[in-house]
């Protein structure tokens, strides 16, 4: 072993492991004695024997290595950290000691400082320990099956963590490394690969692209057995092409995923799996496990932020010399990458958390846009900010720059949903960093660097060609964002997934219907992108007048005379007018609050209770109840303090339990008490495992059974007492359950059976007031049989506001009616003040609701990911 070659110089001269050990020992002895204080040693690391042995000697001696490139950009790092020793590359004086005593206090575990992959020259460094280096090198060697017979070539800079990991992993395995400074475009590199028996070649995506363009991989390279790719995402089609080419030429492709902060490699895709999984980056290397945080705002469809745990996780960052004294600060690494892991145990990355920008209220995944352009054969770098997207695109053979720019602008506009007017394009050679990655900041600067006049003319021409104003996708995102109080909206998620609930759906449905036309049944569970496509398809088939009717702004033209409104929205608006008018003695139409309770059950089943797990249902119910409880508690507290109108039973929303409801004392807010209790009871019932499984299979069946059972206390309690007992939870829960059944009554037979249950409960609910019973049953019948209603378009905004503000009008009406003497004035004032109360309170209440995340520990995507990781770990063992 000791006589096997370890390092080969560019000339072909080799030094054995025995010689390497001797040279490293001699050099370590020429460094200051670590017993007198560990030093920070700067190594401008070059791919030659002098540079590599100086680096290894620094680690061997127990000092901390600051590895950088050898250029002027490193000045900021050196000025910040002021190393004690610098490697010179001179055999006579290999180290220059700049201070007789250590300048810095170094943590005993600190071994290596590197710039992060995207921050070359930045004084923000990654702190790596001896344990990080040893464990990750061994894991890479195991994953790539590196043996003493292998030989690598330094195809990447050694100050880049990927390039340095090649050195570490091969020396750990007893293999050899050919030290060469050159590009894959240089024939000299390939001459050394072939003549000196190189078996493994490390590459980044740009290098593969260059090799594909020159055809160098189509030539025979007899010794080459493995191409190891990392350093960024490679398009799946290129992965497949490269793997196929390797099979023809006798070498394999290993796709890898890593970060400097994880020492180097996180995952490796076994070459045998690449052809069938070109979109994957592999399984975790030995000792590493992955977890997925599905609670991040960007997560969707089972994805989450990739979180890494294991011995490769860095000690932490250093941004100041004092940070070098810190020990390990992290137990896990949040990568910022979004991904998922399927049953096969393979990680698939879908984007970056930082790769999202908000443009005109629409959240755009830059990775998705970039992927769409790459699939069309374009070499691009996509960026953006709140003003629009920037696309730097490489010239295309056979096309003029104008043609390439136009194609890139159109594709980016389609992929992002923003339209071409929001995309700025420059046809340039993409600038790259030393590690081969695209210089994204440089690309953005090139795109934005054109003259303002030319840029403005281009944007004006594009706007004229596609129609002025933001795209339909942008307007949908803006509308949902305004309703939910969110800064950015993901069109690939549903209204419910983004926090929409029964309180916010009124405004959303009314406003979206104005943009898109009649909404399909169950629209709130469809990705917003589907609704946008529905709107686009309608416009494509609409006559010009109807097309203008869907647009907004001063150029809208003639609007539609009729609009469609969901029946539940109309019932909420009518009910609150009936309630306020009846309480003001303007007219006598009773039963509005009981109808609202059925509507509340209907909406609870459609929104909060539609989650796939009990945990999701509880969190959604909690969000809804915050929206109900906060304004109610404020009104009750104010009424208790200023008028002694309410008591603590009202404040805690349980007056039906702790108050004297027999004689109606402080029972004005009975509806809220019943709503809160009904929501909690039904959510609890659906948390019973057997019931939860049945609810997922057939929610109507469960809701119908609950409604029938709820008739028992409805009849039993009212047999014992009268009066306001008809406003307490046990006697009204059947209404809430009937509403839930209506929401899932998807056949004529089920709708009729649900109405039969409602008829049994409602026909004699108020024995002395058949008109009131008929009002309640009429509302439930309309909710069941008529999903939507066409109304004059001018009425719709008013109906939308009344429906959205219905809870607030109900809460505030009693204080207002007590202060206004006339029935008409009192009813109008109660409605007006309630709407104002809603407008002022809606946004702050939504902020409180956002404290309860819809995602959590039991999210199915997260649970499946944990199971997949565990399975992969067992397979490795």
Tab-separated table of C-alpha atoms in Angstrom, residues 381-675:
chain	number	residue	atom	x	y	z
A	381	UNK	CA	-29.959	31.795	-16.291
A	382	UNK	CA	-33.257	33.061	-14.884
A	383	UNK	CA	-33.496	35.646	-12.137
A	384	UNK	CA	-35.956	38.250	-11.086
A	385	UNK	CA	-37.310	40.708	-8.571
A	386	UNK	CA	-40.607	42.448	-7.914
A	387	UNK	CA	-40.402	44.256	-11.264
A	388	UNK	CA	-40.173	41.136	-13.436
A	389	UNK	CA	-37.992	38.270	-14.595
A	390	UNK	CA	-34.494	38.516	-16.067
A	391	UNK	CA	-33.393	35.874	-18.557
A	392	UNK	CA	-29.820	35.663	-19.785
A	393	UNK	CA	-29.799	33.273	-22.729
A	394	UNK	CA	-26.887	31.986	-24.792
A	395	UNK	CA	-26.920	32.510	-28.569
A	396	UNK	CA	-28.499	29.759	-30.662
A	397	UNK	CA	-26.963	28.383	-33.797
A	398	UNK	CA	-29.055	29.230	-36.839
A	399	UNK	CA	-31.075	31.935	-35.088
A	400	UNK	CA	-30.526	35.648	-34.808
A	401	UNK	CA	-30.211	37.243	-31.363
A	402	UNK	CA	-33.651	38.830	-31.798
A	403	UNK	CA	-35.238	35.453	-32.592
A	404	UNK	CA	-33.588	33.800	-29.595
A	405	UNK	CA	-34.634	36.656	-27.301
A	406	UNK	CA	-38.214	36.483	-28.543
A	407	UNK	CA	-38.377	32.730	-28.032
A	408	UNK	CA	-36.906	32.974	-24.532
A	409	UNK	CA	-39.289	35.803	-23.596
A	410	UNK	CA	-42.331	33.870	-24.810
A	411	UNK	CA	-41.345	30.615	-23.067
A	412	UNK	CA	-40.474	32.375	-19.810
A	413	UNK	CA	-43.751	34.289	-19.873
A	414	UNK	CA	-45.697	31.070	-20.367
A	415	UNK	CA	-43.798	29.058	-17.745
A	416	UNK	CA	-44.094	31.770	-15.102
A	417	UNK	CA	-47.668	32.778	-15.876
A	418	UNK	CA	-46.559	36.421	-16.004
A	419	UNK	CA	-46.756	36.888	-19.743
A	420	UNK	CA	-43.928	38.176	-21.988
A	421	UNK	CA	-44.342	41.791	-20.861
A	422	UNK	CA	-42.819	40.946	-17.480
A	423	UNK	CA	-39.680	39.311	-18.915
A	424	UNK	CA	-36.427	41.108	-19.767
A	425	UNK	CA	-34.015	39.128	-21.960
A	426	UNK	CA	-30.366	39.503	-22.968
A	427	UNK	CA	-28.607	37.195	-25.437
A	428	UNK	CA	-25.107	36.769	-23.979
A	429	UNK	CA	-22.449	34.211	-23.173
A	430	UNK	CA	-23.320	33.205	-19.624
A	431	UNK	CA	-20.629	34.361	-17.161
A	432	UNK	CA	-19.357	31.643	-14.823
A	433	UNK	CA	-17.591	31.373	-11.484
A	434	UNK	CA	-14.302	29.545	-11.040
A	435	UNK	CA	-16.162	26.388	-9.997
A	436	UNK	CA	-18.024	26.276	-13.309
A	437	UNK	CA	-21.373	27.414	-11.928
A	438	UNK	CA	-23.275	30.199	-13.622
A	439	UNK	CA	-22.600	33.609	-12.100
A	440	UNK	CA	-26.219	34.520	-11.406
A	441	UNK	CA	-25.497	38.007	-10.150
A	442	UNK	CA	-23.420	38.632	-13.246
A	443	UNK	CA	-26.223	37.397	-15.499
A	444	UNK	CA	-28.772	39.675	-13.829
A	445	UNK	CA	-26.387	42.599	-14.220
A	446	UNK	CA	-25.953	41.847	-17.925
A	447	UNK	CA	-29.710	41.708	-18.487
A	448	UNK	CA	-30.380	44.892	-16.532
A	449	UNK	CA	-27.330	46.600	-17.972
A	450	UNK	CA	-28.949	47.610	-21.267
A	451	UNK	CA	-29.837	51.242	-21.842
A	452	UNK	CA	-33.043	52.321	-20.083
A	453	UNK	CA	-34.390	53.707	-23.352
A	454	UNK	CA	-33.966	50.429	-25.219
A	455	UNK	CA	-35.410	48.461	-22.323
A	456	UNK	CA	-38.440	50.714	-22.151
A	457	UNK	CA	-39.053	50.448	-25.894
A	458	UNK	CA	-38.828	46.653	-25.733
A	459	UNK	CA	-41.302	46.475	-22.871
A	460	UNK	CA	-43.713	48.820	-24.642
A	461	UNK	CA	-43.570	46.768	-27.859
A	462	UNK	CA	-44.138	43.552	-25.923
A	463	UNK	CA	-47.028	45.022	-23.968
A	464	UNK	CA	-48.675	46.151	-27.195
A	465	UNK	CA	-48.294	42.673	-28.686
A	466	UNK	CA	-49.840	40.800	-25.757
A	467	UNK	CA	-52.356	43.335	-24.502
A	468	UNK	CA	-51.869	45.910	-21.775
A	469	UNK	CA	-52.204	45.036	-18.130
A	470	UNK	CA	-51.070	42.089	-16.033
A	471	UNK	CA	-51.810	38.537	-17.125
A	472	UNK	CA	-54.800	36.570	-15.879
A	473	UNK	CA	-52.504	34.484	-13.647
A	474	UNK	CA	-51.153	37.627	-12.012
A	475	UNK	CA	-54.647	38.978	-11.386
A	476	UNK	CA	-55.806	35.687	-9.882
A	477	UNK	CA	-52.744	35.612	-7.618
A	478	UNK	CA	-53.252	39.227	-6.639
A	479	UNK	CA	-56.910	38.618	-5.838
A	480	UNK	CA	-56.256	35.561	-3.659
A	481	UNK	CA	-53.317	37.304	-2.017
A	482	UNK	CA	-55.452	40.310	-1.108
A	483	UNK	CA	-58.229	38.105	0.275
A	484	UNK	CA	-55.843	35.987	2.371
A	485	UNK	CA	-53.529	38.848	3.294
A	486	UNK	CA	-50.542	37.087	1.706
A	487	UNK	CA	-47.648	38.717	-0.114
A	488	UNK	CA	-47.174	35.902	-2.629
A	489	UNK	CA	-49.371	33.112	-3.970
A	490	UNK	CA	-48.398	29.744	-5.441
A	491	UNK	CA	-50.664	28.944	-8.378
A	492	UNK	CA	-49.846	25.241	-8.065
A	493	UNK	CA	-51.608	25.094	-4.694
A	494	UNK	CA	-55.312	25.269	-3.951
A	495	UNK	CA	-57.144	28.052	-2.171
A	496	UNK	CA	-57.528	25.816	0.892
A	497	UNK	CA	-53.853	24.776	0.887
A	498	UNK	CA	-52.864	28.434	1.043
A	499	UNK	CA	-54.976	29.080	4.124
A	500	UNK	CA	-58.368	29.762	2.610
A	501	UNK	CA	-61.292	28.952	4.890
A	502	UNK	CA	-65.015	29.468	5.262
A	503	UNK	CA	-64.474	33.055	6.423
A	504	UNK	CA	-62.322	34.100	3.470
A	505	UNK	CA	-63.946	32.093	0.706
A	506	UNK	CA	-66.800	34.568	0.271
A	507	UNK	CA	-64.620	37.382	-1.004
A	508	UNK	CA	-62.448	34.943	-2.941
A	509	UNK	CA	-65.356	33.292	-4.741
A	510	UNK	CA	-67.021	36.582	-5.630
A	511	UNK	CA	-63.856	38.212	-6.900
A	512	UNK	CA	-62.563	35.139	-8.741
A	513	UNK	CA	-65.927	34.701	-10.412
A	514	UNK	CA	-65.553	38.245	-11.674
A	515	UNK	CA	-62.211	37.343	-13.247
A	516	UNK	CA	-62.875	33.816	-14.466
A	517	UNK	CA	-66.628	33.485	-14.888
A	518	UNK	CA	-68.705	30.845	-13.044
A	519	UNK	CA	-66.466	28.804	-10.762
A	520	UNK	CA	-66.625	24.997	-10.986
A	521	UNK	CA	-67.978	23.030	-8.064
A	522	UNK	CA	-65.180	22.312	-5.605
A	523	UNK	CA	-63.060	25.128	-7.041
A	524	UNK	CA	-61.435	25.712	-3.658
A	525	UNK	CA	-59.778	22.267	-3.859
A	526	UNK	CA	-58.410	22.777	-7.368
A	527	UNK	CA	-54.945	24.251	-8.019
A	528	UNK	CA	-55.300	27.915	-8.885
A	529	UNK	CA	-53.416	27.214	-12.104
A	530	UNK	CA	-56.362	25.045	-13.241
A	531	UNK	CA	-58.737	27.925	-12.589
A	532	UNK	CA	-56.479	30.223	-14.594
A	533	UNK	CA	-56.486	27.754	-17.490
A	534	UNK	CA	-60.273	27.530	-17.253
A	535	UNK	CA	-60.486	31.302	-17.480
A	536	UNK	CA	-58.109	31.375	-20.437
A	537	UNK	CA	-60.055	28.701	-22.293
A	538	UNK	CA	-63.287	30.622	-21.781
A	539	UNK	CA	-61.685	33.767	-23.107
A	540	UNK	CA	-60.299	31.929	-26.108
A	541	UNK	CA	-63.835	30.869	-27.031
A	542	UNK	CA	-65.554	34.134	-26.097
A	543	UNK	CA	-66.757	36.780	-28.526
A	544	UNK	CA	-64.961	40.134	-28.272
A	545	UNK	CA	-67.653	41.719	-26.099
A	546	UNK	CA	-67.524	38.876	-23.594
A	547	UNK	CA	-63.725	38.997	-23.620
A	548	UNK	CA	-63.890	42.650	-22.625
A	549	UNK	CA	-66.387	41.785	-19.941
A	550	UNK	CA	-63.767	39.649	-18.161
A	551	UNK	CA	-61.052	42.289	-18.163
A	552	UNK	CA	-60.491	44.854	-15.470
A	553	UNK	CA	-59.293	48.421	-15.301
A	554	UNK	CA	-60.193	51.514	-17.270
A	555	UNK	CA	-60.132	49.614	-20.582
A	556	UNK	CA	-62.547	46.959	-19.434
A	557	UNK	CA	-65.326	47.883	-21.802
A	558	UNK	CA	-68.855	46.593	-21.370
A	559	UNK	CA	-69.165	44.310	-18.346
A	560	UNK	CA	-71.400	41.280	-17.948
A	561	UNK	CA	-74.954	42.113	-16.946
A	562	UNK	CA	-75.313	38.923	-14.878
A	563	UNK	CA	-72.946	37.204	-12.504
A	564	UNK	CA	-72.964	33.816	-10.769
A	565	UNK	CA	-72.812	33.630	-6.962
A	566	UNK	CA	-72.520	30.536	-4.777
A	567	UNK	CA	-75.750	29.855	-2.913
A	568	UNK	CA	-73.906	29.667	0.412
A	569	UNK	CA	-72.640	33.210	-0.151
A	570	UNK	CA	-76.094	34.510	-1.018
A	571	UNK	CA	-77.613	32.807	2.035
A	572	UNK	CA	-75.071	34.437	4.331
A	573	UNK	CA	-75.857	37.859	2.917
A	574	UNK	CA	-79.648	37.363	3.089
A	575	UNK	CA	-79.504	35.833	6.548
A	576	UNK	CA	-77.601	38.686	8.113
A	577	UNK	CA	-80.006	41.241	6.606
A	578	UNK	CA	-82.946	39.191	7.921
A	579	UNK	CA	-81.348	38.955	11.376
A	580	UNK	CA	-80.543	42.658	11.658
A	581	UNK	CA	-83.913	43.724	10.230
A	582	UNK	CA	-85.887	41.405	12.504
A	583	UNK	CA	-83.993	42.461	15.616
A	584	UNK	CA	-84.631	46.114	14.674
A	585	UNK	CA	-88.366	45.342	14.320
A	586	UNK	CA	-88.213	46.489	10.703
A	587	UNK	CA	-89.933	43.230	9.732
A	588	UNK	CA	-90.378	39.788	11.254
A	589	UNK	CA	-88.591	37.002	9.354
A	590	UNK	CA	-87.016	34.629	11.844
A	591	UNK	CA	-84.744	31.663	11.266
A	592	UNK	CA	-81.760	33.423	9.699
A	593	UNK	CA	-79.269	32.435	12.426
A	594	UNK	CA	-80.321	28.771	12.332
A	595	UNK	CA	-79.892	28.804	8.560
A	596	UNK	CA	-76.429	30.278	9.024
A	597	UNK	CA	-75.556	27.390	11.317
A	598	UNK	CA	-76.313	24.926	8.499
A	599	UNK	CA	-74.262	27.079	6.113
A	600	UNK	CA	-71.412	27.023	8.655
A	601	UNK	CA	-71.471	23.207	8.722
A	602	UNK	CA	-71.547	23.185	4.922
A	603	UNK	CA	-68.452	25.376	4.743
A	604	UNK	CA	-66.653	23.525	7.544
A	605	UNK	CA	-66.960	20.282	5.584
A	606	UNK	CA	-65.700	21.964	2.417
A	607	UNK	CA	-62.762	23.716	4.038
A	608	UNK	CA	-61.483	22.961	7.536
A	609	UNK	CA	-62.678	19.361	7.738
A	610	UNK	CA	-61.462	18.454	4.249
A	611	UNK	CA	-57.913	17.793	5.474
A	612	UNK	CA	-56.540	14.255	5.008
A	613	UNK	CA	-55.554	13.702	8.655
A	614	UNK	CA	-56.993	14.561	12.091
A	615	UNK	CA	-54.061	16.871	12.744
A	616	UNK	CA	-54.721	18.875	9.601
A	617	UNK	CA	-58.426	19.065	10.451
A	618	UNK	CA	-57.736	20.295	13.981
A	619	UNK	CA	-55.354	22.969	12.731
A	620	UNK	CA	-57.800	24.168	10.087
A	621	UNK	CA	-60.614	24.244	12.649
A	622	UNK	CA	-58.379	26.206	15.006
A	623	UNK	CA	-57.700	28.787	12.286
A	624	UNK	CA	-61.415	29.155	11.604
A	625	UNK	CA	-62.292	29.439	15.293
A	626	UNK	CA	-59.639	32.118	15.786
A	627	UNK	CA	-61.437	34.074	13.080
A	628	UNK	CA	-64.707	33.633	14.954
A	629	UNK	CA	-63.477	33.916	18.541
A	630	UNK	CA	-61.284	37.002	18.356
A	631	UNK	CA	-63.950	39.498	17.208
A	632	UNK	CA	-66.548	37.819	19.451
A	633	UNK	CA	-64.374	38.080	22.544
A	634	UNK	CA	-63.596	41.731	21.782
A	635	UNK	CA	-67.295	42.584	21.435
A	636	UNK	CA	-68.208	40.589	24.554
A	637	UNK	CA	-65.482	42.190	26.664
A	638	UNK	CA	-66.420	45.703	25.553
A	639	UNK	CA	-70.091	44.969	26.180
A	640	UNK	CA	-69.347	43.518	29.606
A	641	UNK	CA	-67.182	46.460	30.701
A	642	UNK	CA	-69.251	49.319	29.257
A	643	UNK	CA	-72.858	48.087	29.544
A	644	UNK	CA	-72.809	44.934	31.664
A	645	UNK	CA	-74.481	43.427	28.634
A	646	UNK	CA	-72.401	40.244	28.638
A	647	UNK	CA	-70.627	38.027	31.135
A	648	UNK	CA	-67.575	35.808	31.229
A	649	UNK	CA	-69.608	32.989	29.735
A	650	UNK	CA	-69.962	35.097	26.586
A	651	UNK	CA	-66.275	36.009	26.577
A	652	UNK	CA	-65.185	32.359	26.681
A	653	UNK	CA	-67.838	31.424	24.072
A	654	UNK	CA	-69.552	28.951	26.375
A	655	UNK	CA	-72.543	30.798	27.770
A	656	UNK	CA	-74.758	27.829	26.897
A	657	UNK	CA	-72.778	25.790	29.432
A	658	UNK	CA	-72.171	28.287	32.225
A	659	UNK	CA	-74.962	30.840	31.782
A	660	UNK	CA	-78.656	30.750	32.593
A	661	UNK	CA	-79.961	29.982	29.123
A	662	UNK	CA	-83.442	28.908	30.297
A	663	UNK	CA	-84.600	32.476	30.554
A	664	UNK	CA	-82.370	33.953	27.859
A	665	UNK	CA	-80.027	35.834	30.178
A	666	UNK	CA	-77.099	37.201	28.144
A	667	UNK	CA	-77.982	34.828	25.355
A	668	UNK	CA	-77.724	37.247	22.428
A	669	UNK	CA	-74.561	35.599	21.116
A	670	UNK	CA	-75.958	32.053	21.237
A	671	UNK	CA	-75.153	31.513	17.565
A	672	UNK	CA	-71.394	31.956	18.116
A	673	UNK	CA	-71.461	29.617	21.137
A	674	UNK	CA	-73.275	26.981	19.080
A	675	UNK	CA	-70.968	27.459	16.084
